[in-house]
Coordinates of C-alpha atoms in Angstrom, one line a residue:
M1 CA 112.8 81.6 151.8
T2 CA 110.8 82.8 154.7
Y3 CA 110.3 79.2 155.7
R4 CA 114.2 78.6 155.7
T5 CA 114.9 81.7 157.7
S6 CA 112.6 80.6 160.4
F7 CA 113.8 76.9 160.4
S8 CA 117.4 78.2 160.5
S9 CA 116.9 80.7 163.4
R10 CA 115.0 78.1 165.5
I11 CA 117.9 75.6 165.0
V12 CA 120.3 78.4 166.1
T13 CA 118.4 78.8 168.9
L14 CA 118.3 75.3 169.9
L15 CA 122.0 74.9 169.4
L16 CA 122.5 78.1 171.9
L17 CA 120.4 76.1 174.5
T18 CA 122.2 72.9 173.9
I19 CA 125.7 74.8 174.2
S20 CA 124.2 76.2 177.5
F21 CA 123.6 72.6 179.1
L22 CA 126.7 70.6 177.7
H23 CA 129.2 73.3 178.7
G24 CA 127.8 74.6 181.6
A25 CA 128.9 78.3 180.4
T26 CA 125.9 79.9 182.1
T27 CA 123.4 79.1 184.8
L28 CA 120.5 81.0 182.8
T29 CA 117.7 81.2 184.9
S30 CA 114.7 78.5 183.7
D31 CA 112.7 81.7 183.1
G32 CA 115.3 82.9 180.4
L33 CA 115.2 79.3 179.2
T34 CA 111.8 79.6 178.8
L35 CA 111.8 82.6 176.7
L36 CA 114.4 81.3 174.6
S37 CA 111.8 78.7 173.7
L38 CA 109.1 81.4 172.9
L39 CA 111.5 82.6 170.4
T40 CA 111.2 78.9 168.6
H41 CA 107.5 79.7 167.7
W42 CA 108.2 83.5 166.6
T43 CA 108.9 83.4 162.7
S44 CA 109.8 87.2 162.7
V45 CA 112.1 88.7 165.0
P46 CA 113.8 91.9 165.3
T47 CA 117.6 92.0 165.3
L48 CA 117.5 94.0 168.8
I49 CA 115.7 91.2 170.4
R50 CA 117.6 88.3 169.0
S51 CA 120.9 90.1 169.6
S52 CA 119.6 90.9 173.4
W53 CA 118.1 87.7 174.2
N54 CA 121.5 85.6 174.9
A55 CA 121.7 82.3 176.2
S56 CA 125.1 83.1 177.6
D57 CA 123.6 85.3 180.0
S58 CA 122.8 84.4 183.6
N59 CA 119.5 86.0 183.9
P60 CA 117.2 87.6 181.5
C61 CA 116.5 90.8 183.7
S62 CA 118.6 92.7 181.2
W63 CA 116.9 91.6 177.7
V64 CA 114.6 93.7 175.8
G65 CA 111.2 94.0 176.9
I66 CA 111.8 92.0 180.1
Q67 CA 111.7 93.0 183.9
C68 CA 112.3 91.0 186.6
D69 CA 111.5 90.8 190.7
H70 CA 114.4 91.1 193.0
I71 CA 115.4 87.3 192.6
H72 CA 115.6 87.2 188.8
N73 CA 112.1 86.0 188.2
V74 CA 110.4 87.6 184.9
I75 CA 107.2 89.7 186.3
S76 CA 106.6 91.4 183.2
I77 CA 107.2 91.1 179.0
N78 CA 106.2 94.1 177.1
L79 CA 107.3 93.6 173.6
T80 CA 104.5 96.6 172.0
S81 CA 105.3 97.3 168.4
R82 CA 108.3 95.1 168.0
G83 CA 107.4 93.6 164.7
I84 CA 107.3 90.3 165.9
S85 CA 105.1 87.7 164.0
G86 CA 104.3 83.9 164.6
Q87 CA 102.5 82.1 167.5
L88 CA 102.5 82.8 171.1
G89 CA 104.1 79.7 172.2
H90 CA 102.7 77.2 175.2
E91 CA 106.1 77.7 177.2
I92 CA 104.6 80.9 178.3
G93 CA 102.5 79.2 180.7
N94 CA 105.9 78.1 182.5
L95 CA 106.3 81.9 183.7
Y96 CA 104.8 81.6 187.0
H97 CA 105.4 84.8 188.3
L98 CA 104.5 86.8 185.2
Q99 CA 102.3 89.7 186.3
T100 CA 102.3 91.7 183.1
L101 CA 102.1 90.5 179.5
V102 CA 101.7 93.4 176.7
L103 CA 102.5 92.1 173.2
L104 CA 100.1 94.4 171.5
R105 CA 100.7 96.1 167.8
N106 CA 102.6 92.8 166.7
G107 CA 101.4 90.0 164.0
F108 CA 101.1 87.3 166.7
S109 CA 98.5 84.7 165.0
G110 CA 97.0 81.3 165.9
T111 CA 95.2 80.6 169.2
I112 CA 95.8 82.1 172.6
P113 CA 97.5 79.0 174.7
S114 CA 95.3 77.7 177.2
S115 CA 98.5 77.2 179.6
L116 CA 98.5 80.9 179.9
G117 CA 95.9 80.4 182.6
N118 CA 98.8 78.9 184.7
C119 CA 100.2 82.4 185.3
S120 CA 98.3 82.8 188.2
K121 CA 99.5 86.1 189.1
L122 CA 99.1 87.7 185.9
E123 CA 97.3 91.2 186.3
D124 CA 97.5 92.8 182.9
L125 CA 96.8 91.1 179.7
D126 CA 97.1 93.2 176.5
L127 CA 97.2 91.1 173.3
S128 CA 95.3 94.1 170.9
F129 CA 96.2 94.3 167.4
N130 CA 97.2 91.4 166.5
R131 CA 95.8 88.6 164.3
L132 CA 94.8 86.1 166.9
S133 CA 91.7 83.9 166.1
G134 CA 89.7 81.3 168.3
E135 CA 88.2 81.5 171.8
I136 CA 89.7 83.0 174.7
P137 CA 90.5 80.1 177.0
K138 CA 88.1 79.8 180.1
S139 CA 91.5 79.1 182.2
I140 CA 92.1 83.0 181.4
W141 CA 89.1 83.8 183.1
R142 CA 89.9 82.1 186.2
I143 CA 93.2 83.8 187.0
P144 CA 92.1 85.4 190.3
S145 CA 94.4 88.4 190.3
L146 CA 93.5 89.5 186.7
V147 CA 92.9 93.4 186.6
N148 CA 93.0 94.2 182.7
I149 CA 92.3 91.8 179.4
L150 CA 92.7 94.0 176.6
V151 CA 92.3 91.8 173.2
H152 CA 90.7 94.4 170.7
N153 CA 91.4 94.3 166.9
N154 CA 91.9 90.3 166.8
S155 CA 89.6 88.0 165.2
L156 CA 88.6 86.2 168.4
S157 CA 85.0 84.6 168.8
G158 CA 83.1 82.8 170.8
E159 CA 81.0 83.4 174.0
L160 CA 82.0 85.3 177.4
P161 CA 81.9 82.6 180.3
F162 CA 80.2 83.1 183.5
E163 CA 83.4 82.9 185.4
M164 CA 84.7 86.2 184.5
T165 CA 82.1 87.5 186.8
N166 CA 84.0 85.9 189.7
L167 CA 87.1 88.0 189.3
K168 CA 86.9 90.3 191.7
Y169 CA 89.7 92.7 190.7
L170 CA 88.6 92.7 187.2
Q171 CA 88.4 96.4 186.0
N172 CA 89.2 97.2 182.4
I173 CA 87.6 94.6 179.5
S174 CA 88.4 95.6 176.0
L175 CA 86.8 93.3 173.4
F176 CA 86.2 95.6 170.3
D177 CA 86.5 94.9 166.7
N178 CA 86.6 91.1 167.3
Q179 CA 83.7 88.4 166.6
F180 CA 82.5 87.8 170.2
S181 CA 78.6 86.3 170.2
G182 CA 76.0 85.4 172.8
V183 CA 75.1 87.1 175.6
I184 CA 76.9 89.3 178.1
P185 CA 77.0 87.4 181.6
Q186 CA 74.3 89.3 183.5
S187 CA 76.1 89.4 186.9
L188 CA 78.9 91.3 185.6
G189 CA 79.7 94.0 187.7
I190 CA 78.2 92.5 190.9
N191 CA 81.8 91.1 192.1
S192 CA 84.0 93.7 190.7
S193 CA 84.6 97.2 190.4
I194 CA 84.2 97.6 186.3
V195 CA 86.1 100.9 185.2
M196 CA 85.9 100.1 181.5
L197 CA 84.0 97.7 179.1
D198 CA 84.3 97.9 175.8
C199 CA 82.6 95.6 173.4
T200 CA 82.0 97.7 170.3
N201 CA 81.6 96.1 166.8
N202 CA 81.1 92.3 167.6
K203 CA 78.0 90.1 167.7
F204 CA 76.7 90.3 171.2
S205 CA 73.0 90.0 171.9
G206 CA 70.6 90.3 174.5
N207 CA 70.5 93.0 177.3
I208 CA 73.0 95.1 178.9
P209 CA 73.9 94.0 182.4
P210 CA 72.2 95.7 184.9
N211 CA 74.7 96.2 187.6
L212 CA 77.8 97.4 185.9
C213 CA 78.1 100.4 187.9
F214 CA 77.5 98.6 191.1
G215 CA 81.1 98.9 192.1
K216 CA 80.6 103.0 191.3
N217 CA 83.6 102.8 189.3
L218 CA 82.6 102.6 185.6
R219 CA 83.6 105.3 183.5
E220 CA 83.3 104.0 179.9
L221 CA 80.6 101.6 178.5
N222 CA 81.1 101.3 174.9
M223 CA 78.8 98.9 173.3
G224 CA 78.2 99.9 169.9
S225 CA 77.4 98.2 166.8
N226 CA 76.3 94.7 168.1
R227 CA 72.7 93.1 168.4
L228 CA 72.0 94.2 171.8
Q229 CA 68.3 94.8 172.5
G230 CA 66.2 95.8 175.8
V231 CA 66.4 98.9 177.8
V232 CA 68.9 101.1 178.8
P233 CA 69.4 100.1 182.3
S234 CA 68.3 102.9 184.8
D235 CA 71.8 102.0 186.6
I236 CA 73.5 103.9 183.8
G237 CA 71.4 107.1 184.5
R238 CA 72.5 107.1 188.4
C239 CA 76.1 106.3 187.3
E240 CA 77.9 109.4 188.7
T241 CA 81.4 108.1 187.7
L242 CA 80.4 107.6 184.0
R243 CA 82.2 109.8 181.1
R244 CA 81.6 107.8 178.0
L245 CA 78.4 106.1 176.9
I246 CA 78.4 104.5 173.4
L247 CA 75.3 102.4 172.8
N248 CA 74.9 103.1 169.1
E249 CA 73.7 100.6 166.5
N250 CA 72.0 98.4 168.4
N251 CA 68.2 97.3 169.0
F252 CA 67.5 99.3 172.3
S253 CA 64.0 100.2 172.8
G254 CA 61.9 101.9 175.3
A255 CA 62.3 105.3 176.8
L256 CA 66.1 106.4 178.3
P257 CA 66.6 106.7 181.7
D258 CA 66.6 109.9 183.6
F259 CA 70.4 111.3 183.7
E260 CA 70.3 113.1 187.2
R261 CA 73.8 112.2 188.6
N262 CA 75.7 111.8 185.6
I263 CA 77.8 115.0 185.9
N264 CA 81.0 113.6 184.7
L265 CA 79.4 112.6 181.6
K266 CA 81.2 113.6 178.4
Y267 CA 80.5 111.7 175.3
M268 CA 77.0 110.1 174.8
D269 CA 76.1 108.5 171.3
I270 CA 73.0 106.3 171.3
S271 CA 72.3 106.8 167.7
K272 CA 70.7 104.0 165.5
N273 CA 68.6 102.2 167.5
N274 CA 64.7 102.2 168.2
I275 CA 64.7 104.3 171.3
S276 CA 61.5 106.4 172.0
G277 CA 59.6 108.8 174.5
P278 CA 60.9 112.3 174.9
I279 CA 64.6 113.4 175.5
P280 CA 64.9 113.3 178.9
S281 CA 65.1 116.9 180.2
S282 CA 67.5 115.6 183.1
L283 CA 70.3 115.7 180.3
G284 CA 70.9 119.3 181.0
N285 CA 72.1 118.1 184.5
C286 CA 75.2 116.8 182.5
T287 CA 76.8 119.8 182.2
N288 CA 80.3 118.5 180.9
L289 CA 78.8 116.9 178.0
T290 CA 80.7 117.9 174.7
Y291 CA 79.0 115.2 172.4
I292 CA 75.6 114.2 172.4
N293 CA 74.3 112.2 169.4
L294 CA 70.4 110.5 169.5
S295 CA 70.0 110.6 165.6
W296 CA 68.1 107.8 164.0
N297 CA 65.8 106.9 166.8
K298 CA 62.1 107.4 167.6
F299 CA 62.4 110.2 170.1
A300 CA 59.2 112.5 170.1
G301 CA 58.2 115.6 171.9
L302 CA 59.7 118.8 172.3
V303 CA 63.5 119.8 172.3
P304 CA 64.0 120.2 176.3
S305 CA 65.0 123.7 177.0
E306 CA 67.1 122.4 180.1
L307 CA 70.0 121.6 177.2
G308 CA 70.6 125.0 177.4
N309 CA 72.6 124.3 180.5
L310 CA 75.5 122.2 178.3
V311 CA 77.5 125.4 178.1
N312 CA 80.6 122.8 176.9
L313 CA 78.9 121.0 174.1
V314 CA 80.3 120.9 170.9
I315 CA 78.2 118.3 168.9
L316 CA 74.5 117.9 169.1
D317 CA 72.8 115.5 166.6
F318 CA 69.3 114.7 167.2
A319 CA 68.7 113.9 163.1
H320 CA 66.1 111.6 162.2
N321 CA 63.4 111.7 165.0
N322 CA 60.0 112.8 165.5
L323 CA 60.5 115.9 167.5
Q324 CA 58.2 118.5 167.6
G325 CA 57.9 122.1 168.3
S326 CA 60.0 125.2 168.3
L327 CA 63.9 125.4 169.2
P328 CA 64.3 126.5 172.7
L329 CA 66.0 130.0 172.8
R330 CA 68.4 128.7 176.0
L331 CA 70.2 126.9 173.1
S332 CA 71.9 130.0 172.7
N333 CA 73.8 129.5 175.9
C334 CA 75.7 126.6 174.2
T335 CA 78.3 129.0 172.7
K336 CA 81.0 126.3 172.1
L337 CA 79.0 124.4 169.1
D338 CA 80.6 123.1 166.5
R339 CA 77.8 121.1 164.6
F340 CA 74.2 121.3 165.3
D341 CA 71.8 118.7 163.2
V342 CA 68.3 118.6 164.0
G343 CA 67.2 117.6 160.3
F344 CA 64.4 115.3 159.2
N345 CA 62.2 116.0 162.4
F346 CA 58.7 117.8 162.4
L347 CA 60.2 121.0 164.2
N348 CA 58.7 124.6 163.6
G349 CA 58.6 128.2 164.1
S350 CA 61.6 130.5 163.1
L351 CA 65.1 130.3 164.2
P352 CA 66.0 132.8 167.3
S353 CA 67.6 135.7 166.7
S354 CA 70.1 134.7 169.8
F355 CA 71.6 132.1 168.0
R356 CA 74.0 134.4 166.8
T357 CA 75.9 133.4 169.9
W358 CA 77.2 129.9 167.8
T359 CA 80.1 131.8 166.6
E360 CA 82.3 128.9 166.6
I361 CA 80.0 126.7 164.5
T362 CA 81.0 124.9 161.3
T363 CA 77.9 122.9 160.4
L364 CA 74.3 124.0 160.7
I365 CA 71.7 121.2 159.4
L366 CA 68.2 122.0 159.6
R367 CA 66.5 120.1 156.9
E368 CA 63.5 118.5 156.2
N369 CA 61.6 120.5 159.3
H370 CA 58.7 123.0 159.4
F371 CA 60.7 126.0 159.6
T372 CA 59.1 129.2 158.9
G373 CA 59.7 133.0 158.2
G374 CA 62.9 134.4 156.2
I375 CA 66.3 132.8 156.2
P376 CA 67.9 135.0 158.9
G377 CA 70.0 137.5 158.5
F378 CA 72.2 136.9 161.5
L379 CA 73.5 133.4 159.9
A380 CA 76.2 135.8 158.2
E381 CA 77.5 136.5 161.9
L382 CA 78.6 132.9 161.8
S383 CA 81.5 133.4 159.8
N384 CA 83.0 129.7 160.5
L385 CA 79.9 128.1 158.6
R386 CA 81.4 125.0 156.2
E387 CA 78.2 123.5 156.0
L388 CA 74.7 125.0 155.8
Q389 CA 71.6 122.8 155.4
L390 CA 68.1 124.4 155.3
G391 CA 66.4 122.4 152.5
G392 CA 63.0 121.2 152.7
N393 CA 61.3 123.5 155.0
L394 CA 58.8 126.7 154.6
F395 CA 61.2 129.3 154.6
G396 CA 60.1 132.3 152.4
G397 CA 61.2 135.9 151.0
K398 CA 64.4 136.5 149.3
I399 CA 68.0 135.0 149.6
P400 CA 69.9 137.6 152.2
R401 CA 72.7 139.3 150.5
S402 CA 74.6 138.9 153.6
I403 CA 75.1 135.0 152.8
G404 CA 77.7 135.7 150.3
T405 CA 80.1 136.6 153.5
L406 CA 80.0 133.3 154.5
H407 CA 83.4 132.9 152.8
N408 CA 84.3 129.7 154.5
L409 CA 81.3 127.4 153.0
F410 CA 82.7 124.5 151.7
Y411 CA 80.9 121.4 152.1
G412 CA 77.4 122.7 150.6
L413 CA 74.7 125.1 150.7
N414 CA 71.4 123.8 150.5
L415 CA 68.2 126.4 150.5
S416 CA 66.0 123.5 148.2
A417 CA 62.1 123.0 148.3
N418 CA 61.5 126.1 150.2
G419 CA 59.1 129.3 149.1
L420 CA 62.0 131.5 148.3
K421 CA 61.5 134.1 145.7
G422 CA 63.5 136.9 144.0
N423 CA 66.9 136.7 142.2
I424 CA 69.9 135.4 143.1
P425 CA 72.0 138.0 145.3
S426 CA 75.3 138.7 143.1
E427 CA 76.8 138.3 146.8
I428 CA 76.5 134.7 146.3
G429 CA 79.1 134.5 143.7
K430 CA 81.5 135.4 146.4
L431 CA 81.6 131.8 148.0
G432 CA 84.7 130.5 146.1
M433 CA 85.2 127.5 148.0
L434 CA 81.8 126.3 147.7
Q435 CA 81.7 122.9 146.2
S436 CA 77.9 122.0 146.4
L437 CA 74.8 124.2 146.1
D438 CA 71.2 123.2 146.0
I439 CA 68.4 125.9 145.3
S440 CA 65.9 123.9 143.5
L441 CA 62.3 123.6 144.0
N442 CA 61.7 127.4 144.8
N443 CA 60.3 130.7 143.2
L444 CA 63.4 132.0 142.2
T445 CA 63.5 134.3 139.1
G446 CA 66.2 136.2 136.8
S447 CA 69.6 135.1 135.8
I448 CA 72.1 132.7 137.3
D449 CA 75.0 134.8 136.2
A450 CA 76.1 135.2 139.8
L451 CA 76.6 131.4 140.0
G452 CA 79.2 131.4 137.3
S453 CA 81.8 132.7 139.9
L454 CA 81.3 129.7 141.6
V455 CA 84.5 128.0 140.3
S456 CA 84.9 125.3 143.0
L457 CA 81.5 123.6 142.4
L458 CA 81.3 120.2 142.3
Y459 CA 77.6 119.9 142.0
V460 CA 74.6 122.0 141.4
N461 CA 70.8 122.0 141.4
I462 CA 68.6 125.1 140.3
S463 CA 65.9 122.8 138.7
Y464 CA 62.3 123.9 139.2
N465 CA 62.5 127.8 139.7
F466 CA 61.6 130.5 137.0
F467 CA 65.2 131.4 135.9
T468 CA 65.8 133.0 132.5
G469 CA 68.7 134.3 130.3
S470 CA 71.9 132.1 129.3
V471 CA 74.4 130.0 130.8
P472 CA 77.5 130.7 129.2
A473 CA 79.5 127.9 127.7
T474 CA 82.6 129.0 129.4
T475 CA 81.4 128.6 133.0
I476 CA 81.6 125.8 135.4
L477 CA 77.8 125.4 135.0
A478 CA 78.0 124.4 131.4
K479 CA 80.3 121.4 132.4
L480 CA 77.8 120.6 135.1
L481 CA 74.9 120.9 132.7
R482 CA 76.5 118.2 130.4
S483 CA 77.0 115.9 133.5
S484 CA 73.7 116.5 135.2
P485 CA 71.2 118.3 132.9
S486 CA 68.1 117.2 134.9
S487 CA 69.7 119.7 137.6
F488 CA 68.7 122.6 135.6
L489 CA 65.2 121.1 134.3
G490 CA 62.3 123.5 135.0
N491 CA 63.4 126.6 134.0
H492 CA 63.9 129.1 130.9
L493 CA 67.3 128.8 130.1
C494 CA 69.6 128.8 127.3
V495 CA 73.3 127.1 126.7
T496 CA 75.5 128.2 124.1
F497 CA 77.6 125.5 122.5
S498 CA 79.7 124.9 119.6
C499 CA 79.2 122.2 116.6
I500 CA 81.2 120.3 115.3
S501 CA 82.3 121.4 111.4
A502 CA 81.0 119.9 108.2
D503 CA 84.1 118.3 107.7
N504 CA 83.7 115.7 110.2
L505 CA 80.5 114.3 109.4
N506 CA 81.9 111.9 106.7
P507 CA 81.1 108.4 107.3
S508 CA 83.7 106.4 109.5
D509 CA 86.5 104.5 107.4
K510 CA 85.5 101.6 109.4
V511 CA 81.8 101.6 108.7
S512 CA 80.6 101.3 105.4
K513 CA 77.7 103.6 103.7
F514 CA 75.8 100.5 103.1
Q515 CA 76.1 99.3 106.7
I516 CA 75.1 103.0 107.8
V517 CA 72.0 102.7 105.6
M518 CA 70.8 99.6 106.7
M519 CA 71.2 100.8 110.5
E520 CA 69.2 103.8 109.8
V521 CA 66.1 101.9 108.3
G522 CA 65.5 100.3 111.4
S523 CA 66.2 103.1 113.5
S524 CA 66.9 106.8 112.4
L525 CA 64.3 107.0 109.8
F526 CA 61.9 106.3 112.6
I527 CA 63.3 108.8 115.0
S528 CA 63.6 111.2 111.9
A529 CA 60.0 111.0 111.1
I530 CA 59.0 111.7 114.8
L531 CA 61.3 114.7 114.9
V532 CA 60.1 116.1 111.7
I533 CA 56.3 115.9 113.0
I534 CA 57.5 117.6 116.4
I535 CA 59.7 120.3 114.2
R536 CA 56.3 121.3 112.3
R537 CA 54.3 121.8 115.4
Y538 CA 56.9 123.7 116.7
L539 CA 57.2 126.1 113.6
Q540 CA 53.3 126.2 113.8
R541 CA 53.2 127.3 117.5
K542 CA 56.4 129.0 118.0
E543 CA 57.3 130.7 114.7
P544 CA 57.0 134.4 116.2
E545 CA 59.2 133.5 119.2
R546 CA 62.0 132.7 116.8
A547 CA 65.2 134.2 117.7
S548 CA 66.8 136.5 114.8
D549 CA 70.3 134.6 115.1
P550 CA 69.7 131.7 112.5
K551 CA 72.5 130.0 114.1
Q552 CA 70.7 128.5 116.8
M553 CA 69.2 124.9 117.7
F554 CA 66.1 125.1 120.3
F555 CA 65.1 122.5 122.6
N556 CA 62.2 122.6 124.8
V557 CA 62.4 120.0 127.7
R558 CA 59.1 121.2 129.6
G559 CA 56.6 118.8 128.2
E560 CA 55.7 120.4 124.7
E561 CA 57.3 118.2 122.2
S562 CA 59.0 120.8 120.3
F563 CA 62.4 120.8 118.8
E564 CA 63.9 123.2 116.3
F565 CA 67.3 122.1 114.3
T566 CA 69.5 124.3 112.5
N567 CA 72.1 123.7 110.0
D568 CA 74.9 126.2 111.1
S569 CA 78.0 126.0 113.5
D570 CA 76.2 127.2 116.7
Y571 CA 73.2 125.9 118.5
E572 CA 71.4 127.1 122.0
L573 CA 69.7 124.5 123.8
K574 CA 66.4 126.4 125.5
I575 CA 65.1 124.7 128.7
S576 CA 61.6 126.1 129.7
T577 CA 59.6 125.0 133.0
E578 CA 57.4 121.9 132.5
K579 CA 58.8 118.3 132.7
M580 CA 60.7 116.5 129.9
S581 CA 58.4 114.2 128.1
S582 CA 59.4 110.5 127.7
L583 CA 60.1 110.4 124.3
Q584 CA 62.7 113.5 124.8
E585 CA 64.4 111.7 127.8
Q586 CA 64.9 108.4 125.6
V587 CA 66.1 110.7 122.7
L588 CA 68.8 112.6 125.0
E589 CA 69.9 109.3 126.6
A590 CA 70.4 107.3 123.4
T591 CA 72.4 110.4 122.2
E592 CA 74.4 111.3 125.4
N593 CA 72.7 114.6 125.4
L594 CA 73.1 115.2 121.8
K595 CA 76.8 114.7 121.4
D596 CA 78.4 115.3 118.0
E597 CA 79.2 111.7 117.4
Y598 CA 75.7 110.6 116.6
I599 CA 75.1 113.3 113.9
I600 CA 74.6 111.3 110.8
G601 CA 73.7 114.1 108.4
R602 CA 72.0 117.4 107.8
G603 CA 69.0 118.7 106.1
A604 CA 66.9 121.7 105.0
H605 CA 65.4 121.8 108.7
G606 CA 68.4 121.0 110.6
I607 CA 70.9 118.3 112.0
V608 CA 70.0 114.7 112.1
Y609 CA 71.1 112.4 114.8
K610 CA 71.0 108.7 115.1
A611 CA 69.4 107.2 118.2
I612 CA 68.4 103.8 118.9
I613 CA 65.8 103.6 121.5
G614 CA 64.1 100.6 123.1
Q615 CA 60.8 99.2 122.0
Q616 CA 58.5 100.4 124.8

């Protein structure tokens, strides 16, 4: 159907052209005829364009998307977001006076016609957000008047030719989200005043051209997600006009250059490279910086105190490096901070109380360092916090009660792997929006009743503390225990559940009694024998500690191979503080944490489960 429509539209266009010539009804200019010829290559054309581009007109200057000069030559085509599809058409090269061609956000496919190079007056070429493929013809890189070439978000490939370095008017080059490869011509920038070069998300290799700022107009250099290597050129550090620098996800190495003159720099992302050495203190001169990301590199040394000059800073990310020392007090001057991440370094010392000036911060990540002291009480003043990550440090003392005032905590609270002690403050139950809580690997004691109020929790880890008491089956904690029992290991906790009734223990209608017996011979008897031995050992060693309520099942998962099963309707799961044995883990896995569907009977000592384990 689409083919017939396309074919019919081409026939109509050709008929209009034929009528125009045969009857002399109009004297449509050659540029107008060229535009009508382009229509024959387009498989989808909106009605507005088809009705506007009329062969009966004397010139195309009033057509949708067309502009002409004073003598009716087409100088501009702008068909942005018109829903056009099909191929561009080689006739485009007949528009010799064309200065602007903007076809972005359409469905053009196929290759860019080499005849476009005949448009020797072309200044602005924008073919971005289409489905074009193949290489950019070299003829285009020879158009002497070319100022802007924007072809991002296509499927273009190939290498950039040396000819592009001779274009003295070239300013803006946008190639991102394509499949270009090879080395960027190293003399680029010497003969022109490059303003913007965006090669993000391609396959370029080699070094950054060393003279991109030679014309002293470079504002944006975006080279992220390629295969570039070598050092960051010193020319970049001296580029006073540079506002945006993106070099992330490459293989750059060596040290960063000094940034003594980059007073206009606002955005810097050099993450995920192999850059080493110290963080340049000269970054403190870039007082307009709002975003700086140096994460996932090999930076070492101290965090420069000069960064306190960056009073406009909103995002600072130095995570996953080798930074040492304490955080400089002068960072408290960065009062506009929204995100501060120095996780996975070797930083130490306590958190300066002067950081209470970060009143706008929403994300504070200090995890996996060597920070010491107590968890600062001033954190409660950072009322906009949505994520607080302090795990993997050397914090001691108690969890401050004031942490319960952080009502906006949403994404996570991580205090794990520290030296915290004492009870969980009841105020923590006021964090009603909290979705993730990790307080594992501490020395916390008491009950976990306060956590029962955290109704939004999707993840919790309280393992390897010294918690005692029960976990009510009606709370979110009981649900999380069922889905992730390892998050509760290493404590002395009891959880109350309800067993199925005796009426539900009859064999399934789909399985005969003989089949059940045969399955039990190979597996159930083996497991049952082991369980009996374990039960006897438990009874001998733990008889004085048995609860007065006979309606219980105790299950010890610390390393003592002890089980006790009763045959009444309720049981409790008792989790003590040593690591679960291999056998117990296998039993739990085979029965999906003792689901009722694995019960095959009841005896004098309690419930019998069927579990099939490997032959290790």
